[in-house]
C-alpha atoms as an extended CHARMM CRD file, in Angstrom:
* protein
*
       289  EXT
         1         1  MET       CA            105.3050000000      103.1910000000      128.7510000000  PROA      1               0.0000000000
         2         2  TRP       CA            104.8470000000      103.2840000000      125.0830000000  PROA      2               0.0000000000
         3         3  ARG       CA            102.0780000000      106.2290000000      125.3230000000  PROA      3               0.0000000000
         4         4  GLY       CA            104.4890000000      108.3700000000      127.3130000000  PROA      4               0.0000000000
         5         5  GLY       CA            106.8960000000      108.4810000000      124.6330000000  PROA      5               0.0000000000
         6         6  LEU       CA            104.6010000000      109.0290000000      122.0360000000  PROA      6               0.0000000000
         7         7  GLN       CA            103.0420000000      112.0840000000      124.2150000000  PROA      7               0.0000000000
         8         8  ARG       CA            106.7710000000      113.5860000000      125.0410000000  PROA      8               0.0000000000
         9         9  LEU       CA            107.6370000000      113.5390000000      121.1250000000  PROA      9               0.0000000000
        10        10  PHE       CA            104.7920000000      115.2540000000      119.9550000000  PROA      10              0.0000000000
        11        11  SER       CA            104.8460000000      118.0410000000      123.0320000000  PROA      11              0.0000000000
        12        12  GLU       CA            108.3080000000      118.7080000000      121.4590000000  PROA      12              0.0000000000
        13        13  GLN       CA            106.9660000000      118.5060000000      117.9470000000  PROA      13              0.0000000000
        14        14  PRO       CA            103.2080000000      120.0340000000      117.9510000000  PROA      14              0.0000000000
        15        15  PHE       CA            103.1780000000      120.0050000000      114.2280000000  PROA      15              0.0000000000
        16        16  TRP       CA            103.2840000000      116.5260000000      114.3290000000  PROA      16              0.0000000000
        17        17  GLY       CA            100.9020000000      116.4320000000      117.3160000000  PROA      17              0.0000000000
        18        18  ARG       CA             98.5760000000      118.1540000000      115.1430000000  PROA      18              0.0000000000
        19        19  CYS       CA             99.2080000000      115.8130000000      112.1860000000  PROA      19              0.0000000000
        20        20  LEU       CA             98.1990000000      112.7570000000      114.5810000000  PROA      20              0.0000000000
        21        21  CYS       CA             94.7090000000      114.3020000000      115.6620000000  PROA      21              0.0000000000
        22        22  GLN       CA             93.8640000000      115.3000000000      112.2320000000  PROA      22              0.0000000000
        23        23  ALA       CA             95.1160000000      111.7740000000      110.8330000000  PROA      23              0.0000000000
        24        24  ARG       CA             92.4150000000      110.2350000000      113.5050000000  PROA      24              0.0000000000
        25        25  LEU       CA             89.3260000000      111.9450000000      112.4750000000  PROA      25              0.0000000000
        26        26  ALA       CA             87.9890000000      109.5230000000      110.2130000000  PROA      26              0.0000000000
        27        27  CYS       CA             84.5100000000      108.2290000000      110.8240000000  PROA      27              0.0000000000
        28        28  GLY       CA             83.2940000000      105.8400000000      108.0190000000  PROA      28              0.0000000000
        29        29  PRO       CA             84.1190000000      104.1450000000      105.2690000000  PROA      29              0.0000000000
        30        30  VAL       CA             86.1460000000      105.2850000000      102.8800000000  PROA      30              0.0000000000
        31        31  PHE       CA             86.6210000000      104.2870000000       98.8960000000  PROA      31              0.0000000000
        32        32  PHE       CA             89.8690000000      105.5200000000       97.6660000000  PROA      32              0.0000000000
        33        33  ALA       CA             90.0350000000      107.4610000000       94.4360000000  PROA      33              0.0000000000
        34        34  VAL       CA             93.8350000000      106.1550000000       93.9220000000  PROA      34              0.0000000000
        35        35  ASP       CA             95.4760000000      103.3300000000       92.1870000000  PROA      35              0.0000000000
        36        36  SER       CA             94.9780000000      100.0040000000       93.8860000000  PROA      36              0.0000000000
        37        37  ARG       CA             98.0670000000       98.6640000000       92.2660000000  PROA      37              0.0000000000
        38        38  ARG       CA            100.4540000000      101.6020000000       93.7620000000  PROA      38              0.0000000000
        39        39  PHE       CA             98.9880000000      101.9510000000       97.1500000000  PROA      39              0.0000000000
        40        40  TYR       CA             96.8090000000       99.0720000000       99.8780000000  PROA      40              0.0000000000
        41        41  VAL       CA             93.0030000000       99.6130000000       99.7530000000  PROA      41              0.0000000000
        42        42  PRO       CA             92.2530000000       99.6630000000      103.7890000000  PROA      42              0.0000000000
        43        43  GLN       CA             90.1960000000       96.2250000000      104.0920000000  PROA      43              0.0000000000
        44        44  PRO       CA             86.8640000000       95.8740000000      105.6910000000  PROA      44              0.0000000000
        45        45  GLU       CA             86.2740000000       95.8140000000      109.1920000000  PROA      45              0.0000000000
        46        46  ARG       CA             86.7920000000       92.8690000000      111.5540000000  PROA      46              0.0000000000
        47        47  LYS       CA             86.0250000000       91.9160000000      115.1300000000  PROA      47              0.0000000000
        48        48  LYS       CA             89.2320000000       92.7550000000      117.4820000000  PROA      48              0.0000000000
        49        49  PHE       CA             91.3170000000       89.9230000000      118.4530000000  PROA      49              0.0000000000
        50        50  TYR       CA             93.7120000000       91.3920000000      120.7490000000  PROA      50              0.0000000000
        51        51  GLN       CA             93.7750000000       93.3320000000      124.2030000000  PROA      51              0.0000000000
        52        52  ASN       CA             97.4710000000       94.9420000000      124.3040000000  PROA      52              0.0000000000
        53        53  VAL       CA             99.5850000000       96.6600000000      121.9560000000  PROA      53              0.0000000000
        54        54  ASN       CA            103.4830000000       97.0590000000      122.0810000000  PROA      54              0.0000000000
        55        55  ILE       CA            106.3780000000       98.1030000000      120.1170000000  PROA      55              0.0000000000
        56        56  SER       CA            109.7580000000       95.9820000000      120.4220000000  PROA      56              0.0000000000
        57        57  GLN       CA            113.1700000000       96.9630000000      118.6940000000  PROA      57              0.0000000000
        58        58  SER       CA            114.8630000000       94.7090000000      116.6030000000  PROA      58              0.0000000000
        59        59  GLU       CA            117.8680000000       94.4680000000      114.3670000000  PROA      59              0.0000000000
        60        60  GLY       CA            116.2210000000       95.8990000000      111.5230000000  PROA      60              0.0000000000
        61        61  GLY       CA            114.0580000000       98.4070000000      113.0920000000  PROA      61              0.0000000000
        62        62  PHE       CA            110.7920000000       98.8380000000      115.3930000000  PROA      62              0.0000000000
        63        63  GLU       CA            108.2900000000       96.0260000000      115.0570000000  PROA      63              0.0000000000
        64        64  ILE       CA            104.3460000000       96.0230000000      116.6910000000  PROA      64              0.0000000000
        65        65  ASN       CA            103.3240000000       93.2870000000      118.6490000000  PROA      65              0.0000000000
        66        66  LEU       CA             99.8260000000       92.4740000000      119.5850000000  PROA      66              0.0000000000
        67        67  ASP       CA             99.2440000000       90.2040000000      122.4200000000  PROA      67              0.0000000000
        68        68  HSD       CA            102.9790000000       89.3060000000      121.7470000000  PROA      68              0.0000000000
        69        69  ARG       CA            102.1830000000       88.4580000000      118.4060000000  PROA      69              0.0000000000
        70        70  LYS       CA            103.8910000000       89.9930000000      115.5920000000  PROA      70              0.0000000000
        71        71  LEU       CA            101.7660000000       92.2430000000      113.1990000000  PROA      71              0.0000000000
        72        72  LYS       CA            102.0570000000       91.0060000000      109.5300000000  PROA      72              0.0000000000
        73        73  THR       CA            101.8090000000       93.1580000000      105.9520000000  PROA      73              0.0000000000
        74        74  PRO       CA             98.9730000000       91.4030000000      103.3260000000  PROA      74              0.0000000000
        75        75  GLN       CA            102.0570000000       90.1270000000      101.9730000000  PROA      75              0.0000000000
        76        76  ALA       CA            102.6770000000       88.3440000000      105.4150000000  PROA      76              0.0000000000
        77        77  LYS       CA            106.1000000000       90.0140000000      105.7910000000  PROA      77              0.0000000000
        78        78  VAL       CA            107.0270000000       91.1620000000      109.5040000000  PROA      78              0.0000000000
        79        79  PHE       CA            105.9680000000       94.8520000000      110.0560000000  PROA      79              0.0000000000
        80        80  MET       CA            108.7680000000       96.6470000000      110.5860000000  PROA      80              0.0000000000
        81        81  VAL       CA            109.5620000000      100.6370000000      110.9580000000  PROA      81              0.0000000000
        82        82  PRO       CA            112.3300000000      102.2710000000      110.6290000000  PROA      82              0.0000000000
        83        83  SER       CA            112.0140000000      104.7380000000      113.3430000000  PROA      83              0.0000000000
        84        84  LYS       CA            110.5910000000      104.5330000000      117.0890000000  PROA      84              0.0000000000
        85        85  ALA       CA            108.7310000000      107.4980000000      116.6540000000  PROA      85              0.0000000000
        86        86  LEU       CA            106.4450000000      105.9230000000      113.3530000000  PROA      86              0.0000000000
        87        87  ALA       CA            106.1860000000      102.7660000000      115.6330000000  PROA      87              0.0000000000
        88        88  LEU       CA            104.6340000000      105.0090000000      118.0240000000  PROA      88              0.0000000000
        89        89  ALA       CA            102.3210000000      106.5700000000      116.1860000000  PROA      89              0.0000000000
        90        90  VAL       CA            101.1870000000      103.2010000000      114.1450000000  PROA      90              0.0000000000
        91        91  ALA       CA            100.5970000000      101.5420000000      117.7410000000  PROA      91              0.0000000000
        92        92  THR       CA             98.3160000000      104.4510000000      118.6330000000  PROA      92              0.0000000000
        93        93  GLU       CA             96.2230000000      103.5280000000      115.4930000000  PROA      93              0.0000000000
        94        94  TRP       CA             96.0720000000       99.8730000000      116.8720000000  PROA      94              0.0000000000
        95        95  ASP       CA             95.6040000000      100.6990000000      120.4810000000  PROA      95              0.0000000000
        96        96  ALA       CA             92.5830000000      103.5330000000      119.5230000000  PROA      96              0.0000000000
        97        97  GLN       CA             90.6600000000      100.4280000000      118.2700000000  PROA      97              0.0000000000
        98        98  GLN       CA             87.3070000000       99.6380000000      120.0840000000  PROA      98              0.0000000000
        99        99  ASP       CA             85.5910000000       96.3120000000      119.3170000000  PROA      99              0.0000000000
       100       100  THR       CA             85.7820000000       96.0890000000      115.6960000000  PROA      100             0.0000000000
       101       101  ILE       CA             89.0640000000       97.3050000000      113.9940000000  PROA      101             0.0000000000
       102       102  LYS       CA             88.1280000000       99.9070000000      111.4130000000  PROA      102             0.0000000000
       103       103  PHE       CA             91.1730000000       99.3840000000      108.7340000000  PROA      103             0.0000000000
       104       104  TYR       CA             89.7680000000      102.4230000000      106.8020000000  PROA      104             0.0000000000
       105       105  SER       CA             90.6820000000      104.6500000000      109.4590000000  PROA      105             0.0000000000
       106       106  MET       CA             94.3090000000      103.0890000000      110.1710000000  PROA      106             0.0000000000
       107       107  HSD       CA             95.9020000000      105.4210000000      107.2770000000  PROA      107             0.0000000000
       108       108  LEU       CA             99.5730000000      105.2770000000      109.0000000000  PROA      108             0.0000000000
       109       109  THR       CA             99.0460000000      101.9770000000      109.0660000000  PROA      109             0.0000000000
       110       110  THR       CA             98.1040000000      101.3720000000      105.3410000000  PROA      110             0.0000000000
       111       111  LEU       CA            101.0420000000      103.3620000000      104.2610000000  PROA      111             0.0000000000
       112       112  CYS       CA            103.3600000000      101.4590000000      106.0880000000  PROA      112             0.0000000000
       113       113  ASN       CA            101.9340000000       98.2360000000      104.5610000000  PROA      113             0.0000000000
       114       114  THR       CA            102.7470000000       99.6860000000      101.1130000000  PROA      114             0.0000000000
       115       115  ALA       CA            106.0580000000      100.8090000000      101.8220000000  PROA      115             0.0000000000
       116       116  LEU       CA            106.9880000000       97.3730000000      103.3140000000  PROA      116             0.0000000000
       117       117  ASP       CA            105.3110000000       95.3950000000      100.2980000000  PROA      117             0.0000000000
       118       118  ASN       CA            105.8440000000       97.8510000000       97.3430000000  PROA      118             0.0000000000
       119       119  PRO       CA            102.6710000000       96.3440000000       95.2310000000  PROA      119             0.0000000000
       120       120  SER       CA            103.8610000000       98.0140000000       92.4610000000  PROA      120             0.0000000000
       121       121  GLN       CA            107.1170000000       97.1390000000       92.4210000000  PROA      121             0.0000000000
       122       122  ARG       CA            108.6890000000      100.4850000000       92.2090000000  PROA      122             0.0000000000
       123       123  SER       CA            112.4130000000      101.8280000000       92.3580000000  PROA      123             0.0000000000
       124       124  LYS       CA            112.9770000000      105.1400000000       94.1990000000  PROA      124             0.0000000000
       125       125  ASP       CA            113.5740000000      106.8320000000       90.4850000000  PROA      125             0.0000000000
       126       126  GLN       CA            109.9370000000      105.8440000000       89.5920000000  PROA      126             0.0000000000
       127       127  LEU       CA            108.8260000000      106.9800000000       92.4500000000  PROA      127             0.0000000000
       128       128  ILE       CA            110.5520000000      110.4590000000       92.3660000000  PROA      128             0.0000000000
       129       129  GLN       CA            109.4170000000      110.6490000000       88.3420000000  PROA      129             0.0000000000
       130       130  ALA       CA            105.6390000000      109.8860000000       89.2380000000  PROA      130             0.0000000000
       131       131  ALA       CA            105.6770000000      112.6280000000       91.7400000000  PROA      131             0.0000000000
       132       132  VAL       CA            107.3140000000      115.2310000000       89.7210000000  PROA      132             0.0000000000
       133       133  LYS       CA            105.2900000000      113.8740000000       87.1860000000  PROA      133             0.0000000000
       134       134  PHE       CA            101.9050000000      115.9580000000       88.5830000000  PROA      134             0.0000000000
       135       135  LEU       CA            103.2900000000      119.1440000000       88.1200000000  PROA      135             0.0000000000
       136       136  GLU       CA            101.8720000000      118.9540000000       84.4900000000  PROA      136             0.0000000000
       137       137  THR       CA             98.4600000000      118.2900000000       86.1790000000  PROA      137             0.0000000000
       138       138  ASP       CA             98.6740000000      120.0940000000       89.5730000000  PROA      138             0.0000000000
       139       139  THR       CA             95.4250000000      121.7600000000       90.4300000000  PROA      139             0.0000000000
       140       140  ILE       CA             96.6650000000      124.8270000000       91.5230000000  PROA      140             0.0000000000
       141       141  CYS       CA             98.2450000000      125.5340000000       87.8640000000  PROA      141             0.0000000000
       142       142  TYR       CA             94.7830000000      125.1500000000       86.2390000000  PROA      142             0.0000000000
       143       143  ARG       CA             92.6410000000      128.2760000000       86.1910000000  PROA      143             0.0000000000
       144       144  VAL       CA             88.9860000000      129.1200000000       84.7250000000  PROA      144             0.0000000000
       145       145  GLU       CA             88.2270000000      131.7820000000       82.9790000000  PROA      145             0.0000000000
       146       146  GLU       CA             85.0250000000      132.4630000000       84.3190000000  PROA      146             0.0000000000
       147       147  PRO       CA             82.8720000000      133.0920000000       86.5430000000  PROA      147             0.0000000000
       148       148  PRO       CA             84.8980000000      136.2580000000       87.6120000000  PROA      148             0.0000000000
       149       149  ALA       CA             84.3610000000      135.4050000000       91.4900000000  PROA      149             0.0000000000
       150       150  LEU       CA             86.0110000000      132.3110000000       91.2630000000  PROA      150             0.0000000000
       151       151  VAL       CA             89.0510000000      133.5250000000       89.1060000000  PROA      151             0.0000000000
       152       152  GLU       CA             89.3630000000      136.4480000000       91.7380000000  PROA      152             0.0000000000
       153       153  LEU       CA             89.6370000000      133.4100000000       94.1610000000  PROA      153             0.0000000000
       154       154  GLN       CA             91.9890000000      131.4030000000       92.2320000000  PROA      154             0.0000000000
       155       155  LYS       CA             94.3120000000      134.4400000000       92.0180000000  PROA      155             0.0000000000
       156       156  ASN       CA             94.0680000000      135.6720000000       95.5790000000  PROA      156             0.0000000000
       157       157  GLU       CA             94.4640000000      132.1290000000       97.0580000000  PROA      157             0.0000000000
       158       158  TRP       CA             96.2840000000      130.2480000000       94.5030000000  PROA      158             0.0000000000
       159       159  ASP       CA             99.1530000000      132.5570000000       93.7480000000  PROA      159             0.0000000000
       160       160  PRO       CA            100.4850000000      133.3330000000       97.0210000000  PROA      160             0.0000000000
       161       161  VAL       CA            101.1160000000      129.4110000000       97.0020000000  PROA      161             0.0000000000
       162       162  VAL       CA            102.4340000000      129.4320000000       93.5370000000  PROA      162             0.0000000000
       163       163  GLU       CA            105.0360000000      132.2310000000       94.0010000000  PROA      163             0.0000000000
       164       164  TRP       CA            106.3330000000      130.9910000000       97.4700000000  PROA      164             0.0000000000
       165       165  ALA       CA            107.0500000000      127.7730000000       96.0290000000  PROA      165             0.0000000000
       166       166  GLU       CA            108.7520000000      129.5880000000       92.8240000000  PROA      166             0.0000000000
       167       167  GLN       CA            110.8370000000      131.3670000000       95.6070000000  PROA      167             0.0000000000
       168       168  ARG       CA            111.3580000000      128.5220000000       97.5540000000  PROA      168             0.0000000000
       169       169  PHE       CA            112.5850000000      126.0040000000       94.9560000000  PROA      169             0.0000000000
       170       170  ASP       CA            114.0740000000      129.0620000000       92.8340000000  PROA      170             0.0000000000
       171       171  VAL       CA            112.2520000000      127.3590000000       89.8190000000  PROA      171             0.0000000000
       172       172  VAL       CA            109.2520000000      128.9020000000       87.5000000000  PROA      172             0.0000000000
       173       173  ILE       CA            106.1670000000      127.1950000000       87.3990000000  PROA      173             0.0000000000
       174       174  GLY       CA            103.1840000000      129.6610000000       86.5980000000  PROA      174             0.0000000000
       175       175  SER       CA             99.5760000000      128.6400000000       85.6420000000  PROA      175             0.0000000000
       176       176  SER       CA             97.3460000000      128.3540000000       82.9170000000  PROA      176             0.0000000000
       177       177  THR       CA             93.5880000000      128.6430000000       81.5470000000  PROA      177             0.0000000000
       178       178  SER       CA             94.5750000000      126.3670000000       78.8920000000  PROA      178             0.0000000000
       179       179  ILE       CA             93.1720000000      122.8420000000       78.7770000000  PROA      179             0.0000000000
       180       180  MET       CA             96.8140000000      121.6770000000       78.5080000000  PROA      180             0.0000000000
       181       181  GLY       CA             97.9530000000      123.3760000000       81.5140000000  PROA      181             0.0000000000
       182       182  PRO       CA            101.0800000000      125.1880000000       82.1730000000  PROA      182             0.0000000000
       183       183  SER       CA            103.9920000000      124.5060000000       80.3120000000  PROA      183             0.0000000000
       184       184  ILE       CA            106.4530000000      123.6220000000       83.1320000000  PROA      184             0.0000000000
       185       185  PRO       CA            110.1080000000      124.0350000000       82.2930000000  PROA      185             0.0000000000
       186       186  GLN       CA            112.6260000000      120.7960000000       82.4570000000  PROA      186             0.0000000000
       187       187  SER       CA            114.9120000000      122.8620000000       84.8930000000  PROA      187             0.0000000000
       188       188  THR       CA            111.7660000000      123.4330000000       87.0640000000  PROA      188             0.0000000000
       189       189  LYS       CA            111.4990000000      119.3750000000       86.8020000000  PROA      189             0.0000000000
       190       190  ASP       CA            114.9450000000      118.6340000000       86.9660000000  PROA      190             0.0000000000
       191       191  THR       CA            114.8630000000      120.8550000000       90.6110000000  PROA      191             0.0000000000
       192       192  PHE       CA            111.9560000000      118.8730000000       92.0330000000  PROA      192             0.0000000000
       193       193  VAL       CA            113.6820000000      115.2450000000       90.8670000000  PROA      193             0.0000000000
       194       194  SER       CA            116.5110000000      116.6970000000       92.8200000000  PROA      194             0.0000000000
       195       195  HSD       CA            114.8060000000      117.8180000000       95.8090000000  PROA      195             0.0000000000
       196       196  LEU       CA            112.8280000000      114.8740000000       96.2930000000  PROA      196             0.0000000000
       197       197  ALA       CA            116.1800000000      112.3070000000       95.6270000000  PROA      197             0.0000000000
       198       198  SER       CA            116.5820000000      113.8030000000       99.4200000000  PROA      198             0.0000000000
       199       199  TYR       CA            114.0540000000      111.5310000000      100.7800000000  PROA      199             0.0000000000
       200       200  ASN       CA            114.3520000000      108.0650000000      101.5690000000  PROA      200             0.0000000000
       201       201  THR       CA            111.9310000000      105.5220000000       99.6830000000  PROA      201             0.0000000000
       202       202  TRP       CA            109.4220000000      105.0550000000      102.9980000000  PROA      202             0.0000000000
       203       203  ALA       CA            108.9000000000      109.0280000000      102.8290000000  PROA      203             0.0000000000
       204       204  LEU       CA            108.6820000000      109.2150000000       99.2540000000  PROA      204             0.0000000000
       205       205  GLN       CA            105.8770000000      106.4910000000       99.0620000000  PROA      205             0.0000000000
       206       206  GLY       CA            104.2340000000      108.9240000000      101.5480000000  PROA      206             0.0000000000
       207       207  ILE       CA            104.5520000000      111.9500000000       99.3470000000  PROA      207             0.0000000000
       208       208  GLU       CA            103.4280000000      110.3320000000       96.2480000000  PROA      208             0.0000000000
       209       209  TYR       CA            100.0500000000      109.2830000000       98.6860000000  PROA      209             0.0000000000
       210       210  LEU       CA            100.1780000000      113.1050000000       99.5750000000  PROA      210             0.0000000000
       211       211  ILE       CA            100.2790000000      114.4520000000       96.4420000000  PROA      211             0.0000000000
       212       212  THR       CA             97.3860000000      112.2760000000       95.0150000000  PROA      212             0.0000000000
       213       213  GLN       CA             95.0010000000      113.2740000000       97.6900000000  PROA      213             0.0000000000
       214       214  LEU       CA             95.8380000000      117.0550000000       97.4050000000  PROA      214             0.0000000000
       215       215  LYS       CA             96.0370000000      116.9090000000       93.6170000000  PROA      215             0.0000000000
       216       216  SER       CA             99.0930000000      119.0100000000       93.9820000000  PROA      216             0.0000000000
       217       217  LEU       CA            102.7480000000      118.4730000000       94.2990000000  PROA      217             0.0000000000
       218       218  ILE       CA            103.1830000000      122.2470000000       95.3150000000  PROA      218             0.0000000000
       219       219  LEU       CA            100.5860000000      122.1460000000       97.9670000000  PROA      219             0.0000000000
       220       220  ALA       CA            102.1990000000      118.8070000000       99.2890000000  PROA      220             0.0000000000
       221       221  MET       CA            105.3750000000      120.5430000000       99.3670000000  PROA      221             0.0000000000
       222       222  GLY       CA            104.1080000000      123.3430000000      101.0870000000  PROA      222             0.0000000000
       223       223  LEU       CA            102.8060000000      121.0800000000      103.9580000000  PROA      223             0.0000000000
       224       224  LEU       CA            105.5840000000      119.2820000000      104.2270000000  PROA      224             0.0000000000
       225       225  GLU       CA            107.7890000000      122.5830000000      103.9880000000  PROA      225             0.0000000000
       226       226  LYS       CA            105.4940000000      123.6280000000      107.2720000000  PROA      226             0.0000000000
       227       227  HSD       CA            104.2690000000      126.9740000000      105.0940000000  PROA      227             0.0000000000
       228       228  LEU       CA            100.9250000000      125.2620000000      105.1120000000  PROA      228             0.0000000000
       229       229  THR       CA             98.6290000000      123.5300000000      107.6550000000  PROA      229             0.0000000000
       230       230  VAL       CA             96.7250000000      120.5590000000      107.1540000000  PROA      230             0.0000000000
       231       231  GLU       CA             93.7210000000      122.8450000000      107.0140000000  PROA      231             0.0000000000
       232       232  GLU       CA             94.6990000000      125.3180000000      104.6010000000  PROA      232             0.0000000000
       233       233  ALA       CA             96.3950000000      122.7880000000      101.9370000000  PROA      233             0.0000000000
       234       234  VAL       CA             93.1650000000      120.5870000000      102.0540000000  PROA      234             0.0000000000
       235       235  LEU       CA             90.9610000000      123.9660000000      101.7020000000  PROA      235             0.0000000000
       236       236  LEU       CA             93.3460000000      124.8870000000       98.8020000000  PROA      236             0.0000000000
       237       237  SER       CA             93.2020000000      121.6880000000       97.2620000000  PROA      237             0.0000000000
       238       238  ARG       CA             89.3060000000      121.9110000000       97.2710000000  PROA      238             0.0000000000
       239       239  LEU       CA             88.5860000000      125.6890000000       96.3310000000  PROA      239             0.0000000000
       240       240  GLU       CA             86.4220000000      125.3350000000       93.7070000000  PROA      240             0.0000000000
       241       241  GLU       CA             84.3520000000      122.4740000000       95.3690000000  PROA      241             0.0000000000
       242       242  GLU       CA             83.9410000000      125.2630000000       98.1680000000  PROA      242             0.0000000000
       243       243  PHE       CA             83.3190000000      128.0610000000       95.6760000000  PROA      243             0.0000000000
       244       244  GLN       CA             80.7920000000      125.8370000000       94.7750000000  PROA      244             0.0000000000
       245       245  ILE       CA             79.1920000000      125.2240000000       98.0960000000  PROA      245             0.0000000000
       246       246  GLN       CA             79.1780000000      128.7090000000       99.0160000000  PROA      246             0.0000000000
       247       247  HSD       CA             76.9390000000      129.2810000000       96.0740000000  PROA      247             0.0000000000
       248       248  TRP       CA             74.5460000000      126.2340000000       95.7380000000  PROA      248             0.0000000000
       249       249  GLY       CA             74.6580000000      125.1930000000       99.0350000000  PROA      249             0.0000000000
       250       250  ASN       CA             76.2790000000      122.0790000000      101.3190000000  PROA      250             0.0000000000
       251       251  VAL       CA             75.0110000000      118.4890000000      100.9210000000  PROA      251             0.0000000000
       252       252  GLU       CA             73.8480000000      117.3920000000      104.7460000000  PROA      252             0.0000000000
       253       253  TRP       CA             76.4380000000      115.6750000000      106.0850000000  PROA      253             0.0000000000
       254       254  ALA       CA             78.4170000000      114.4410000000      102.8250000000  PROA      254             0.0000000000
       255       255  HSD       CA             80.7780000000      117.5930000000      101.9010000000  PROA      255             0.0000000000
       256       256  ASP       CA             81.3460000000      117.9060000000      105.2290000000  PROA      256             0.0000000000
       257       257  TYR       CA             82.5210000000      114.3360000000      105.6000000000  PROA      257             0.0000000000
       258       258  ASP       CA             84.4380000000      114.3710000000      102.6630000000  PROA      258             0.0000000000
       259       259  ARG       CA             86.4410000000      117.6250000000      104.1510000000  PROA      259             0.0000000000
       260       260  HSD       CA             87.3150000000      116.0060000000      107.4440000000  PROA      260             0.0000000000
       261       261  GLU       CA             88.4370000000      112.2320000000      105.5650000000  PROA      261             0.0000000000
       262       262  LEU       CA             90.7930000000      114.1850000000      103.2440000000  PROA      262             0.0000000000
       263       263  ARG       CA             92.3800000000      116.4050000000      106.3750000000  PROA      263             0.0000000000
       264       264  ALA       CA             92.8680000000      112.5900000000      108.3430000000  PROA      264             0.0000000000
       265       265  ARG       CA             94.3120000000      111.1560000000      105.0300000000  PROA      265             0.0000000000
       266       266  ALA       CA             96.6160000000      114.2750000000      104.3330000000  PROA      266             0.0000000000
       267       267  ALA       CA             97.2680000000      114.6350000000      107.8930000000  PROA      267             0.0000000000
       268       268  ALA       CA             98.6870000000      111.0150000000      107.7550000000  PROA      268             0.0000000000
       269       269  ALA       CA            100.5210000000      111.2420000000      105.1290000000  PROA      269             0.0000000000
       270       270  THR       CA            102.1890000000      114.2340000000      106.1740000000  PROA      270             0.0000000000
       271       271  LEU       CA            103.1760000000      113.0070000000      109.6800000000  PROA      271             0.0000000000
       272       272  PHE       CA            104.0680000000      109.4090000000      107.8830000000  PROA      272             0.0000000000
       273       273  VAL       CA            106.8960000000      111.4720000000      105.6360000000  PROA      273             0.0000000000
       274       274  LEU       CA            107.9420000000      113.3440000000      108.5170000000  PROA      274             0.0000000000
       275       275  LEU       CA            108.5150000000      110.4510000000      110.7420000000  PROA      275             0.0000000000
       276       276  CYS       CA            110.2330000000      108.4840000000      108.2010000000  PROA      276             0.0000000000
       277       277  SER       CA            112.6310000000      111.2530000000      107.1920000000  PROA      277             0.0000000000
       278       278  GLU       CA            113.2760000000      112.3680000000      111.1670000000  PROA      278             0.0000000000
       279       279  SER       CA            116.5210000000      114.4020000000      112.4200000000  PROA      279             0.0000000000
       280       280  SER       CA            118.9610000000      112.7400000000      114.3050000000  PROA      280             0.0000000000
       281       281  THR       CA            118.0130000000      115.1910000000      117.2600000000  PROA      281             0.0000000000
       282       282  VAL       CA            114.7490000000      113.2630000000      117.3710000000  PROA      282             0.0000000000
       283       283  LYS       CA            116.0620000000      109.8390000000      117.1950000000  PROA      283             0.0000000000
       284       284  HSD       CA            118.5560000000      111.1250000000      120.2400000000  PROA      284             0.0000000000
       285       285  LYS       CA            115.4560000000      112.1710000000      122.1960000000  PROA      285             0.0000000000
       286       286  LEU       CA            113.5900000000      108.9590000000      121.5010000000  PROA      286             0.0000000000
       287       287  LEU       CA            116.7260000000      106.8300000000      122.0910000000  PROA      287             0.0000000000
       288       288  GLN       CA            116.9500000000      108.5990000000      126.0480000000  PROA      288             0.0000000000
       289       289  ASP       CA            112.8360000000      107.8050000000      126.3780000000  PROA      289             0.0000000000
């Protein structure tokens, strides 16, 4: 059964397993603050119309079958993904639905639809340039001048991540309290362009989505490089908001919901990128299952 293959895969790749668990945390409707011309917005709920979920391999990749009917994208294309691991993860989303299909909780399916239909019709180079452009407004590069407690918190929490990125990619990033943000050297941008070029187009769709959720290219890279966990990346992305909550209090259920939902989206995007960029070793193990 495909479920057994999925369990074996994530037992061998615990980081992927944690991402899958986080990606399934969503518990209510979500209105994404993203450009709908770039990413599909999940549809409303609808009554479940199938009983069984299976995957099948075809000449071009792996398909999802709902009671022997092929799953289709919003543009009516056959829903076909490039790896068995990704197909297993998507099948898990569909298999987890109960009486109604909660599309807003199916982040991997939405990302696959975006990659397949490419509603904005952007090339690989355009995806890379869009991702690198986020460096100019990266959330952890913008610092406040007051209050002192928040200044210290940003320094203690964000500086180590910036320093890690500078060492990992051999670049200069820095930070600034200016409304214009730090001046990012062109050589730094070129380095990230080169690094992102190593990913395929599917993975780049997921990377851009991850960046928009965290509002940070640096945090996204930290997560994909496994320097940060999903929980850490989300907390760092929400640092100022968490600081305000500590001082002014938590709005009952709302802040917790926002935090958990962001974890689910970030985890799904991370898993999507990793499964689109899986190593030949993992592919070999999956084919053996």
